[in-house]
Coordinates of C-alpha atoms and ligand atoms in Angstrom, one line a residue:
Chain A
M111 CA -10.9 -12.6 -41.0
D112 CA -11.8 -14.9 -38.1
Y113 CA -8.1 -15.2 -37.4
V114 CA -7.8 -11.4 -37.0
F115 CA -10.8 -11.3 -34.7
T116 CA -9.4 -14.0 -32.5
I117 CA -6.1 -12.1 -32.2
L118 CA -7.9 -8.9 -31.3
I119 CA -9.9 -10.7 -28.7
L120 CA -6.8 -12.3 -27.2
I121 CA -5.1 -8.9 -27.1
G122 CA -8.2 -7.4 -25.4
L123 CA -8.3 -10.2 -22.8
F124 CA -4.5 -9.9 -22.1
V125 CA -4.8 -6.1 -21.8
I126 CA -7.4 -6.8 -19.0
L127 CA -5.2 -9.4 -17.4
A128 CA -2.0 -7.4 -17.6
S129 CA -3.6 -4.2 -16.3
S130 CA -5.3 -5.8 -13.4
F131 CA -2.1 -7.7 -12.6
D132 CA -0.2 -4.5 -12.6
L133 CA -2.7 -3.1 -10.1
V134 CA -1.8 -6.0 -7.8
I135 CA 1.9 -6.3 -8.3
G136 CA 2.9 -2.9 -9.5
H137 CA 0.6 -0.4 -7.8
C138 CA 0.0 -2.3 -4.6
G139 CA 3.4 -4.1 -4.5
L140 CA 1.8 -7.5 -3.7
I141 CA 4.2 -10.2 -4.8
S142 CA 2.0 -12.9 -6.3
I143 CA 2.1 -14.5 -9.8
A144 CA -1.1 -16.6 -9.4
H145 CA -3.2 -14.1 -11.5
P146 CA -4.3 -16.7 -14.1
I147 CA -6.0 -18.9 -11.5
F148 CA -8.5 -16.2 -10.9
Y149 CA -8.9 -15.9 -14.7
A150 CA -9.6 -19.7 -14.6
I151 CA -12.1 -19.5 -11.8
G152 CA -14.1 -16.8 -13.6
A153 CA -14.0 -18.9 -16.8
Y154 CA -15.1 -22.1 -15.2
I155 CA -17.8 -20.6 -13.1
S156 CA -19.3 -18.7 -16.0
A157 CA -19.1 -21.7 -18.3
M158 CA -20.7 -24.0 -15.8
L159 CA -23.5 -21.6 -14.7
S160 CA -24.5 -20.9 -18.3
K161 CA -24.1 -24.5 -19.4
Q162 CA -25.8 -26.3 -16.5
S163 CA -28.4 -23.9 -15.3
G164 CA -28.9 -21.8 -18.5
M165 CA -28.1 -18.6 -16.7
P166 CA -28.0 -15.6 -19.0
I167 CA -24.3 -15.2 -20.0
P168 CA -23.8 -11.6 -18.9
L169 CA -25.0 -12.6 -15.5
S170 CA -22.8 -15.8 -15.4
I171 CA -19.7 -13.7 -16.4
L172 CA -20.5 -11.4 -13.6
C173 CA -20.8 -14.3 -11.2
G174 CA -17.5 -15.6 -12.4
G175 CA -15.9 -12.2 -11.5
V176 CA -17.5 -12.3 -8.0
G177 CA -16.4 -15.9 -7.6
A178 CA -12.8 -15.0 -8.4
L179 CA -13.0 -12.0 -6.1
L180 CA -14.2 -14.1 -3.2
A181 CA -11.7 -16.9 -3.9
S182 CA -8.8 -14.4 -3.9
A183 CA -9.9 -13.0 -0.6
L184 CA -10.0 -16.6 0.8
V185 CA -6.3 -16.9 -0.2
A186 CA -5.2 -13.4 0.7
V187 CA -6.8 -12.9 4.2
P188 CA -5.0 -15.7 6.0
A189 CA -1.8 -15.3 3.9
L190 CA -1.5 -11.5 4.5
R191 CA -2.3 -11.8 8.2
V192 CA 0.9 -13.9 8.4
S193 CA 3.0 -11.6 6.3
G194 CA 3.2 -10.0 2.9
D195 CA 5.9 -12.5 1.6
Y196 CA 3.6 -15.4 2.4
L197 CA 1.1 -14.4 -0.3
L198 CA 3.5 -15.6 -3.1
I199 CA 3.7 -19.1 -1.7
A200 CA 0.1 -19.3 -0.6
S201 CA -1.2 -18.1 -4.0
I202 CA 1.1 -20.4 -6.1
G203 CA 0.0 -23.3 -3.9
F204 CA -3.6 -22.4 -4.5
Q205 CA -3.0 -22.0 -8.2
L206 CA -1.3 -25.4 -8.7
G207 CA -3.5 -27.2 -6.2
L208 CA -6.7 -26.0 -7.9
I209 CA -5.4 -26.9 -11.3
E210 CA -4.6 -30.5 -10.1
L211 CA -8.0 -30.7 -8.4
A212 CA -9.8 -29.5 -11.6
K213 CA -8.1 -32.3 -13.6
H214 CA -9.8 -34.9 -11.4
F215 CA -13.3 -33.3 -11.5
H216 CA -15.2 -34.9 -14.3
E217 CA -18.2 -32.6 -13.8
I218 CA -16.1 -29.7 -15.1
G219 CA -14.4 -31.7 -17.8
G220 CA -11.4 -33.0 -15.9
A221 CA -8.0 -33.0 -17.5
G222 CA -9.5 -33.4 -21.0
G223 CA -11.2 -30.0 -20.7
L224 CA -14.6 -28.6 -20.6
T225 CA -16.3 -28.5 -24.0
N226 CA -19.5 -27.1 -25.5
I227 CA -19.6 -23.9 -23.5
P228 CA -22.4 -21.7 -24.7
S229 CA -21.3 -19.0 -27.0
F230 CA -22.4 -15.4 -26.6
L231 CA -23.3 -12.7 -29.1
I232 CA -21.5 -14.4 -32.0
K233 CA -24.5 -16.3 -33.4
D234 CA -26.8 -13.3 -33.5
F235 CA -24.3 -10.5 -34.2
G236 CA -21.2 -12.1 -35.6
R237 CA -17.7 -12.2 -34.3
E238 CA -17.2 -8.5 -34.7
S239 CA -19.6 -7.8 -31.9
Y240 CA -17.6 -10.0 -29.5
V241 CA -14.5 -8.1 -30.6
V242 CA -16.2 -4.8 -29.8
L243 CA -17.4 -6.1 -26.4
V244 CA -13.9 -7.3 -25.3
L245 CA -12.2 -4.2 -26.5
V246 CA -14.7 -1.9 -24.8
L247 CA -14.2 -3.8 -21.6
A248 CA -10.4 -3.7 -22.0
V249 CA -10.5 0.1 -22.4
A250 CA -12.9 0.3 -19.4
T251 CA -10.5 -1.8 -17.3
V252 CA -7.5 0.4 -18.2
L253 CA -9.5 3.6 -17.4
F254 CA -10.9 2.2 -14.1
I255 CA -7.4 1.2 -12.9
R256 CA -6.1 4.6 -13.9
W257 CA -8.9 6.3 -12.0
L258 CA -8.4 4.1 -8.9
T259 CA -4.6 4.6 -8.8
Q260 CA -4.6 8.3 -9.4
G261 CA -7.2 8.9 -6.6
P262 CA -6.8 8.8 -2.8
Y263 CA -6.6 5.0 -3.0
G264 CA -3.6 5.3 -5.2
R265 CA -2.0 7.6 -2.7
M266 CA -2.5 4.9 0.0
M267 CA -1.0 2.2 -2.2
T268 CA 2.0 4.3 -3.0
A269 CA 2.7 5.1 0.7
M270 CA 2.2 1.5 1.7
R271 CA 4.7 0.4 -0.9
D272 CA 7.2 2.9 0.4
D273 CA 6.9 2.2 4.1
E274 CA 4.3 -0.1 5.5
L275 CA 5.1 0.6 9.1
A276 CA 4.9 4.4 8.8
F277 CA 1.7 3.9 6.8
S278 CA 0.1 1.9 9.6
M279 CA 1.2 4.5 12.2
L280 CA -0.9 7.1 10.4
G281 CA -4.0 5.0 11.1
R282 CA -4.2 3.2 7.8
N283 CA -5.1 -0.5 7.7
A284 CA -2.4 -2.1 5.4
I285 CA -3.9 -5.6 5.5
W286 CA -7.3 -4.4 4.4
V287 CA -5.8 -2.3 1.5
K288 CA -3.9 -5.3 0.3
V289 CA -6.8 -7.7 0.5
A290 CA -9.1 -5.2 -1.2
V291 CA -6.7 -4.5 -4.1
F292 CA -5.9 -8.2 -4.5
A293 CA -9.6 -9.0 -4.6
I294 CA -10.4 -6.2 -7.1
G295 CA -7.5 -7.3 -9.4
S296 CA -8.6 -10.9 -9.2
G297 CA -12.3 -10.1 -9.7
I298 CA -11.3 -8.3 -13.0
A299 CA -9.3 -11.3 -14.1
G300 CA -12.4 -13.5 -13.3
I301 CA -14.5 -11.4 -15.7
A302 CA -11.8 -11.7 -18.4
G303 CA -12.0 -15.5 -17.8
G304 CA -15.8 -15.5 -18.5
L305 CA -15.2 -13.6 -21.7
Y306 CA -12.6 -16.1 -22.8
A307 CA -14.8 -19.1 -22.0
H308 CA -17.8 -17.9 -24.1
Y309 CA -15.6 -17.1 -27.1
F310 CA -13.3 -20.1 -27.3
R311 CA -16.0 -22.4 -25.8
F312 CA -13.3 -24.8 -24.4
L313 CA -11.4 -24.7 -21.2
E314 CA -8.7 -27.0 -19.9
P315 CA -6.9 -26.7 -16.5
D316 CA -3.4 -26.7 -17.8
Q317 CA -3.9 -23.4 -19.7
F318 CA -3.9 -21.5 -16.4
G319 CA -0.6 -22.7 -15.0
L320 CA 2.8 -21.1 -14.5
L321 CA 3.4 -20.7 -18.2
Q322 CA 0.5 -18.2 -18.3
S323 CA 1.7 -16.6 -15.0
S324 CA 5.0 -15.9 -16.6
A325 CA 3.4 -14.6 -19.8
V326 CA 1.3 -12.0 -17.9
L327 CA 4.3 -11.1 -15.7
T328 CA 6.4 -10.6 -18.8
M329 CA 3.7 -8.3 -20.3
V330 CA 3.7 -6.1 -17.2
V331 CA 7.5 -6.0 -16.9
V332 CA 8.2 -5.4 -20.6
G333 CA 5.5 -2.8 -20.9
G334 CA 6.3 -1.0 -17.7
M335 CA 4.9 -1.4 -14.2
R336 CA 2.7 1.2 -12.6
T337 CA 2.0 3.0 -15.9
T338 CA -1.4 3.2 -17.6
M339 CA -0.2 2.2 -21.0
G340 CA 2.7 -0.1 -20.1
P341 CA 0.6 -3.3 -19.5
V342 CA -1.4 -2.4 -22.7
I343 CA 1.7 -2.2 -24.8
G344 CA 3.2 -5.3 -23.2
A345 CA 0.0 -7.3 -23.9
I346 CA -0.1 -6.2 -27.5
V347 CA 3.7 -6.8 -28.2
L348 CA 3.7 -10.2 -26.5
Q349 CA 0.5 -11.3 -28.2
L350 CA 1.6 -10.2 -31.7
M351 CA 5.2 -11.4 -31.6
P352 CA 4.5 -15.1 -31.7
Q353 CA 1.9 -14.5 -34.4
I354 CA 4.4 -12.6 -36.6
I355 CA 7.0 -15.4 -36.4
T356 CA 4.4 -17.8 -37.8
F357 CA 4.3 -15.8 -41.0
F358 CA 7.8 -16.8 -41.9
N359 CA 6.6 -20.3 -42.8
L360 CA 9.2 -22.0 -40.7
P361 CA 8.8 -25.7 -40.0
P362 CA 7.1 -26.4 -36.7
S363 CA 10.2 -28.1 -35.3
I364 CA 11.9 -24.7 -35.4
L365 CA 8.9 -22.5 -34.7
G366 CA 8.1 -23.8 -31.2
P367 CA 11.6 -23.5 -29.8
L368 CA 12.1 -20.1 -31.5
Q369 CA 9.0 -18.7 -29.8
G370 CA 10.2 -19.9 -26.4
L371 CA 13.6 -18.5 -27.0
L372 CA 12.1 -15.2 -28.0
F373 CA 10.1 -14.9 -24.8
T374 CA 13.0 -15.9 -22.6
G375 CA 15.4 -13.6 -24.5
L376 CA 12.9 -10.7 -24.1
V377 CA 12.6 -11.1 -20.4
L378 CA 16.4 -11.4 -19.9
F379 CA 16.9 -8.4 -22.2
F380 CA 14.5 -6.2 -20.2
M381 CA 15.8 -7.4 -16.8
F382 CA 19.3 -6.4 -17.6
V383 CA 19.0 -3.6 -20.1
R384 CA 15.8 -1.9 -19.2
P385 CA 14.3 -3.1 -15.9
Q386 CA 11.7 -0.3 -15.9
G387 CA 10.1 -1.6 -19.1
L388 CA 9.3 0.2 -22.3
L389 CA 7.4 3.0 -20.4
P390 CA 9.1 3.9 -17.2
A391 CA 6.9 4.9 -14.3
A392 CA 7.3 8.4 -12.7
D393 CA 9.0 8.2 -9.4
L394 CA 6.7 10.7 -7.8
W395 CA 3.0 9.9 -7.4
V396 CA 0.8 12.6 -8.8
G397 CA -2.9 12.4 -8.2
R398 CA -5.8 13.5 -10.3
N399 CA -6.4 16.6 -8.3
R400 CA -3.3 18.7 -8.2
D401 CA -2.9 20.3 -4.8
G402 CA -2.1 23.6 -6.3
D403 CA -5.6 23.9 -7.6
A404 CA -7.0 23.1 -4.2
G405 CA -4.9 25.8 -2.7
H406 CA -6.6 28.3 -5.0
S407 CA -10.1 27.1 -4.2
R408 CA -9.3 27.4 -0.5
K409 CA -8.2 31.0 -0.9
E410 CA -11.3 31.8 -2.9
A411 CA -13.5 30.2 -0.2
R412 CA -11.9 32.3 2.4
S413 CA -12.2 35.7 0.7
Chain B
M206 CA -6.2 15.0 36.9
S207 CA -6.0 11.7 35.1
A208 CA -3.3 11.0 32.6
T209 CA -3.8 10.9 28.9
L210 CA -1.5 8.0 28.5
E211 CA -0.9 5.5 31.3
I212 CA 1.8 2.9 31.1
R213 CA 1.9 0.3 33.9
G214 CA 4.3 -2.5 34.4
L215 CA 5.5 -2.6 30.8
C216 CA 8.0 -5.4 30.2
K217 CA 9.8 -6.5 27.1
S218 CA 13.0 -8.3 26.3
F219 CA 14.6 -9.4 23.0
G220 CA 16.4 -12.6 23.9
G221 CA 18.6 -11.6 26.7
I222 CA 18.3 -7.8 26.1
V223 CA 15.8 -6.2 28.4
V224 CA 14.4 -3.1 26.7
A225 CA 11.6 -2.4 29.1
D226 CA 11.8 -3.4 32.7
S227 CA 8.4 -2.9 34.4
I228 CA 8.0 0.7 33.2
D229 CA 5.4 2.9 34.8
L230 CA 4.9 6.2 33.1
D231 CA 2.1 8.9 32.8
L232 CA 1.8 11.5 30.1
T233 CA -0.5 14.4 30.9
A234 CA -2.5 16.6 28.5
G235 CA -0.7 19.9 27.7
R236 CA 2.6 18.8 29.2
V237 CA 5.9 17.9 27.5
L238 CA 7.8 15.0 29.0
G239 CA 11.5 14.6 28.1
L240 CA 12.8 11.1 27.8
I241 CA 16.5 11.1 28.5
G242 CA 19.0 8.3 28.4
P243 CA 22.0 7.0 26.7
N244 CA 21.8 5.1 23.3
G245 CA 20.4 1.6 23.8
A246 CA 18.5 2.6 27.0
G247 CA 15.2 1.5 25.4
K248 CA 13.6 4.9 24.5
T249 CA 12.7 4.0 20.9
S250 CA 11.6 0.6 22.1
L251 CA 9.2 2.2 24.6
F252 CA 7.7 4.2 21.7
N253 CA 7.4 1.0 19.6
L254 CA 5.7 -0.8 22.5
V255 CA 3.2 2.0 22.9
C256 CA 2.4 2.1 19.2
G257 CA 2.0 -1.7 18.9
V258 CA 5.0 -2.1 16.6
V259 CA 6.5 -4.4 19.2
K260 CA 4.3 -6.6 21.4
P261 CA 5.0 -6.3 25.2
D262 CA 5.7 -9.4 27.3
A263 CA 3.6 -7.9 30.1
G264 CA 2.0 -4.6 31.2
S265 CA -0.8 -2.3 30.2
I266 CA -1.1 0.8 28.1
V267 CA -4.2 3.0 28.4
L268 CA -5.0 6.0 26.2
D269 CA -7.8 8.2 27.5
G270 CA -9.2 5.4 29.6
Q271 CA -9.1 2.8 26.7
S272 CA -6.8 -0.1 26.8
L273 CA -4.5 -0.4 23.8
E274 CA -2.7 -3.7 24.2
A275 CA -5.1 -5.7 22.0
L276 CA -5.3 -3.2 19.2
P277 CA -3.2 -3.1 16.0
T278 CA -1.0 -0.1 15.3
Y279 CA -3.5 1.5 12.9
E280 CA -6.3 1.4 15.4
R281 CA -4.1 3.0 18.1
A282 CA -3.4 5.8 15.6
R283 CA -7.1 6.3 15.0
M284 CA -7.6 6.7 18.7
G285 CA -5.3 9.7 18.7
L286 CA -1.8 8.3 19.1
A287 CA 0.8 9.8 16.8
R288 CA 4.6 9.6 16.5
T289 CA 7.7 10.5 14.5
W290 CA 10.5 8.1 13.8
Q291 CA 14.2 8.4 14.7
N292 CA 15.0 7.4 11.1
L293 CA 12.2 9.6 9.6
R294 CA 10.3 7.0 7.5
L295 CA 8.8 9.5 5.1
F296 CA 7.2 8.3 1.8
P297 CA 9.8 9.1 -0.9
S298 CA 7.3 8.5 -3.8
L299 CA 5.0 11.2 -2.5
S300 CA 5.3 14.9 -2.3
V301 CA 5.5 16.7 1.0
M302 CA 1.8 17.6 0.7
D303 CA 0.8 14.0 -0.1
N304 CA 2.9 12.7 2.8
L305 CA 0.7 14.9 5.0
M306 CA -2.6 14.0 3.2
L307 CA -2.3 10.4 4.6
G308 CA -2.1 11.6 8.2
P309 CA -5.6 12.3 9.4
R310 CA -7.1 9.8 11.8
S311 CA -9.8 9.2 9.3
Y312 CA -8.7 9.1 5.7
S313 CA -10.9 9.9 2.7
A314 CA -10.5 6.5 1.1
D315 CA -10.4 4.3 4.3
S316 CA -13.8 2.9 3.1
L317 CA -13.9 1.4 -0.4
M318 CA -17.6 1.9 -0.5
D319 CA -17.0 5.6 -0.3
V320 CA -14.4 5.4 -3.1
F321 CA -16.8 3.7 -5.4
F322 CA -20.2 5.0 -4.4
R323 CA -19.8 8.4 -2.6
P324 CA -17.4 10.5 -4.7
S325 CA -18.8 13.7 -3.3
Q326 CA -18.0 12.6 0.2
I327 CA -14.5 11.7 -0.9
R328 CA -14.0 15.1 -2.4
A329 CA -15.2 16.8 0.7
H330 CA -13.0 14.7 2.9
E331 CA -10.0 15.4 0.7
A332 CA -10.7 19.1 0.6
E333 CA -10.9 19.1 4.4
A334 CA -7.6 17.2 4.8
R335 CA -5.9 19.5 2.3
D336 CA -7.0 22.6 4.2
R337 CA -5.7 21.1 7.3
A338 CA -2.4 20.1 5.6
L339 CA -2.0 23.6 4.1
D340 CA -2.6 25.1 7.6
I341 CA 0.1 22.9 9.2
L342 CA 2.5 23.5 6.3
E343 CA 2.1 27.2 6.9
R344 CA 2.6 27.0 10.6
T345 CA 5.8 24.9 10.2
G346 CA 7.1 27.1 7.4
L347 CA 6.9 24.3 4.8
S348 CA 4.5 25.9 2.4
P349 CA 7.1 26.8 -0.2
I350 CA 8.1 23.1 -0.6
A351 CA 4.7 21.6 -0.4
Q352 CA 5.0 20.0 -3.8
S353 CA 8.6 18.9 -3.5
R354 CA 9.7 15.3 -3.3
V355 CA 11.0 14.5 0.2
Q356 CA 14.4 13.5 -1.1
D357 CA 14.9 16.9 -2.7
I358 CA 14.6 18.9 0.6
S359 CA 17.1 19.4 3.4
F360 CA 17.5 17.0 6.2
G361 CA 16.1 19.5 8.7
Q362 CA 13.1 20.0 6.5
Q363 CA 12.6 16.3 6.3
K364 CA 12.5 16.1 10.1
L365 CA 10.0 18.9 10.1
V366 CA 7.8 17.0 7.5
G367 CA 7.9 14.1 9.9
V368 CA 6.5 16.3 12.7
A369 CA 4.0 17.9 10.4
R370 CA 2.7 14.5 9.2
A371 CA 2.2 13.4 12.8
L372 CA 0.3 16.6 13.5
M373 CA -2.3 15.7 10.9
N374 CA -3.6 13.1 13.3
D375 CA -4.9 15.8 15.7
A376 CA -3.4 13.5 18.3
R377 CA -4.2 13.2 22.0
C378 CA -0.8 11.9 22.6
L379 CA 2.3 12.7 20.5
M380 CA 5.7 11.0 20.7
L381 CA 8.7 12.5 19.0
D382 CA 11.8 10.4 18.6
E383 CA 14.9 12.7 18.4
P384 CA 13.3 15.5 16.5
M385 CA 16.4 17.6 16.7
A386 CA 19.1 15.2 15.8
G387 CA 21.0 16.7 12.9
V388 CA 18.9 19.9 12.8
E389 CA 20.1 23.4 13.3
G390 CA 19.4 27.1 12.6
Q391 CA 16.0 28.2 11.4
T392 CA 14.5 24.7 11.3
Y393 CA 15.5 24.2 14.9
A394 CA 13.4 27.2 15.9
L395 CA 10.5 26.0 13.7
I396 CA 10.4 22.6 15.3
Q397 CA 10.6 24.1 18.8
K398 CA 7.8 26.4 18.1
A399 CA 5.6 23.6 16.6
V400 CA 6.1 21.5 19.7
R401 CA 5.2 24.4 22.0
D402 CA 2.1 25.2 20.1
I403 CA 0.9 21.5 20.1
A404 CA 1.5 21.3 23.9
A405 CA -0.4 24.5 24.4
S406 CA -3.4 23.0 22.5
G407 CA -3.7 20.3 25.2
V408 CA -1.8 17.4 23.7
A409 CA 0.3 15.1 25.9
I410 CA 3.8 15.0 24.4
C411 CA 6.8 12.8 25.0
V412 CA 10.1 13.8 23.4
V413 CA 13.3 11.7 23.2
E414 CA 16.2 14.0 22.7
H415 CA 19.9 14.3 23.3
N416 CA 20.0 18.0 22.8
V417 CA 20.1 19.3 26.4
A418 CA 19.2 22.9 25.5
F419 CA 16.1 21.8 23.6
I420 CA 15.0 19.5 26.5
R421 CA 15.6 22.2 29.1
D422 CA 13.7 24.9 27.0
L423 CA 10.7 22.8 26.1
C424 CA 10.0 20.1 28.7
D425 CA 7.9 20.5 31.8
E426 CA 9.5 17.4 33.2
G427 CA 12.0 14.7 32.5
V428 CA 12.4 11.0 32.9
F429 CA 15.8 9.2 32.9
M430 CA 15.9 5.8 31.3
F431 CA 18.7 3.3 31.5
A432 CA 18.8 -0.4 30.5
G433 CA 15.0 -0.5 30.1
K434 CA 14.3 1.0 33.5
V435 CA 12.9 4.4 34.5
L436 CA 15.6 5.5 37.0
A437 CA 14.4 8.9 37.9
R438 CA 11.7 11.5 37.2
G439 CA 11.9 15.1 38.0
S440 CA 12.6 18.6 36.6
V441 CA 15.1 18.6 33.7
E442 CA 17.6 20.6 35.7
Q443 CA 17.5 18.1 38.5
L444 CA 18.1 15.2 36.1
I445 CA 21.0 16.7 34.2
N446 CA 22.7 17.9 37.3
D447 CA 22.5 14.5 39.0
P448 CA 26.1 13.2 39.0
H449 CA 25.0 9.6 39.1
L450 CA 22.8 10.0 36.1
T451 CA 25.4 12.0 34.2
E452 CA 27.8 9.2 34.8
L453 CA 25.4 6.6 33.4
Y454 CA 24.6 8.9 30.4
F455 CA 28.2 9.4 29.4
G456 CA 29.4 6.0 30.5
T457 CA 32.5 5.6 32.6
Ligands
LIG123 N1 13.5 -5.6 17.3 C1 14.6 -5.7 18.1 N2 15.2 -6.9 18.2 C2 16.3 -7.1 19.0 N3 16.8 -6.1 19.7 C3 16.3 -4.9 19.7 C4 15.2 -4.6 18.8 N4 14.8 -3.3 19.0 C5 15.7 -2.8 19.8 N5 16.6 -3.7 20.3 C6 17.7 -3.5 21.2 O1 17.1 -2.9 22.3 C7 18.0 -2.0 22.9 C8 17.3 -0.7 23.1 O2 17.2 -0.1 21.8 P1 16.4 1.3 21.6 O3 15.1 1.2 22.2 O4 16.5 1.6 20.1 O5 17.3 2.3 22.4 P2 17.3 3.9 22.4 O6 16.3 4.4 21.5 O7 17.2 4.3 23.8 O8 18.7 4.3 21.9 C9 19.3 -2.0 22.0 O9 20.3 -2.7 22.6 C10 18.8 -2.6 20.7 O10 19.8 -3.2 20.0
LIG124 MG1 16.3 5.5 19.8

């Protein structure tokens, strides 16, 4: 049963990661694949705060989210002031650099990893309670991102993606929108990191490298960018698939390569056959409040 | 009467190409200035310089007494500077209505604090912008296609959407880059009427246009540009009847 709980928690965490990553890369059009480093920052901050200073875990998880948010702004502000393309390079540099740095920091476990991270909820209420917590937060994340992207902020992101120059000429501050969305997405990833840390109770720097970047990117691409359910489906499919293969009782010498092959094959398949992903996004942005309704209310107000 | 927009000694060159050669130009509230000149004269570049899309090598640009040079494009727009683009630059992923909704100087969601913590203020702001957009759509005859995608409407209508979107700014100074190119018939009359109405409401307007009839009908005054220089300023009749300018315009 614990195995099922762990799978459910991983699915929930990757739903949070994939959805928040879609906010950044899909909705806002920011080219960056360093999402896992903000997951890592949230995880390490929360782990260290609760372990060293005994901070209550809900608070330490929140601090992890804020830390990831601030760190992302630190990367995005200088990078985006140069140009949008620069963000990709700057963020990957930040990701790989920070991972290397963490390996040499013995206070946070170094390359061997950080162990004995305090657990949360499980001792008192069982693993089920943690599953519920993660899944509730996953649903909340998906709903929050849908709310944000279907409101006036989503209209801004859509226009900015279409034509940044025309967008600026209307009086909109493109750099601020990008920094803000990057920070929000990264902050959410940071909270997911805290949730990861207090369940698995072990963190190691190499977990948060390019392999995980490509996994999250694959989830978004396979599921369908800029859709509410795309990243959710992508996260579920890509979490379950490797698990399903393990049921065939194949020898480990075949199993590892097979999983790698499957991921690569999947990405290639989608890139060539269905680049829009399983759920294609609509090509016209439609907000929450249909304009037709507003037209009515206006007429009523006048009469 | 002081000018709404004052350009003094504006210079810019790209490598060897001089697109602005110490340009002095005033735009006055309520008046329409026609910018005439052959292709490559630097008309669009002048707009780009004024908007901050291109940084000048020298010179000053002052809008309503406030210096613009140090400001980024979006802040200039917020001060009441609006323009259209020669190549349209509409947002294809948005409906006509939503293209306009992004146009006010102050947008509902410019502040994230409002987005998260003042939903009622956002709703009021959106409703206000929507009323304004519906009004402009009605005046420009675009109401029937308000919900259409911009790639599903005619080229003339797209041009009109560009003008309508710029109108959302409630600008002090409006710059139109070839609003009539490729437009005919009913849309022509609609754009003409829109520009007249805006000028009458006290906005300083500058129009780049090759359509002589349009310029003659609409502009109070004209300026002839060639190779980044303002060569002449005067009535439109005067400029288009000047044999020397005509020669430059059509080439030899
Ligand atoms: N960003 C740029 N870089 C290099 N050359 C440019 C740039 N923008 C405009 N030019 C050049 O400046 C000249 C004037 O162009 P433009 O202002 O578009 O003329 P007009 O609008 O009067 O037809 C042209 O020769 C054009 O090639
Ligand atoms: Mg031009």
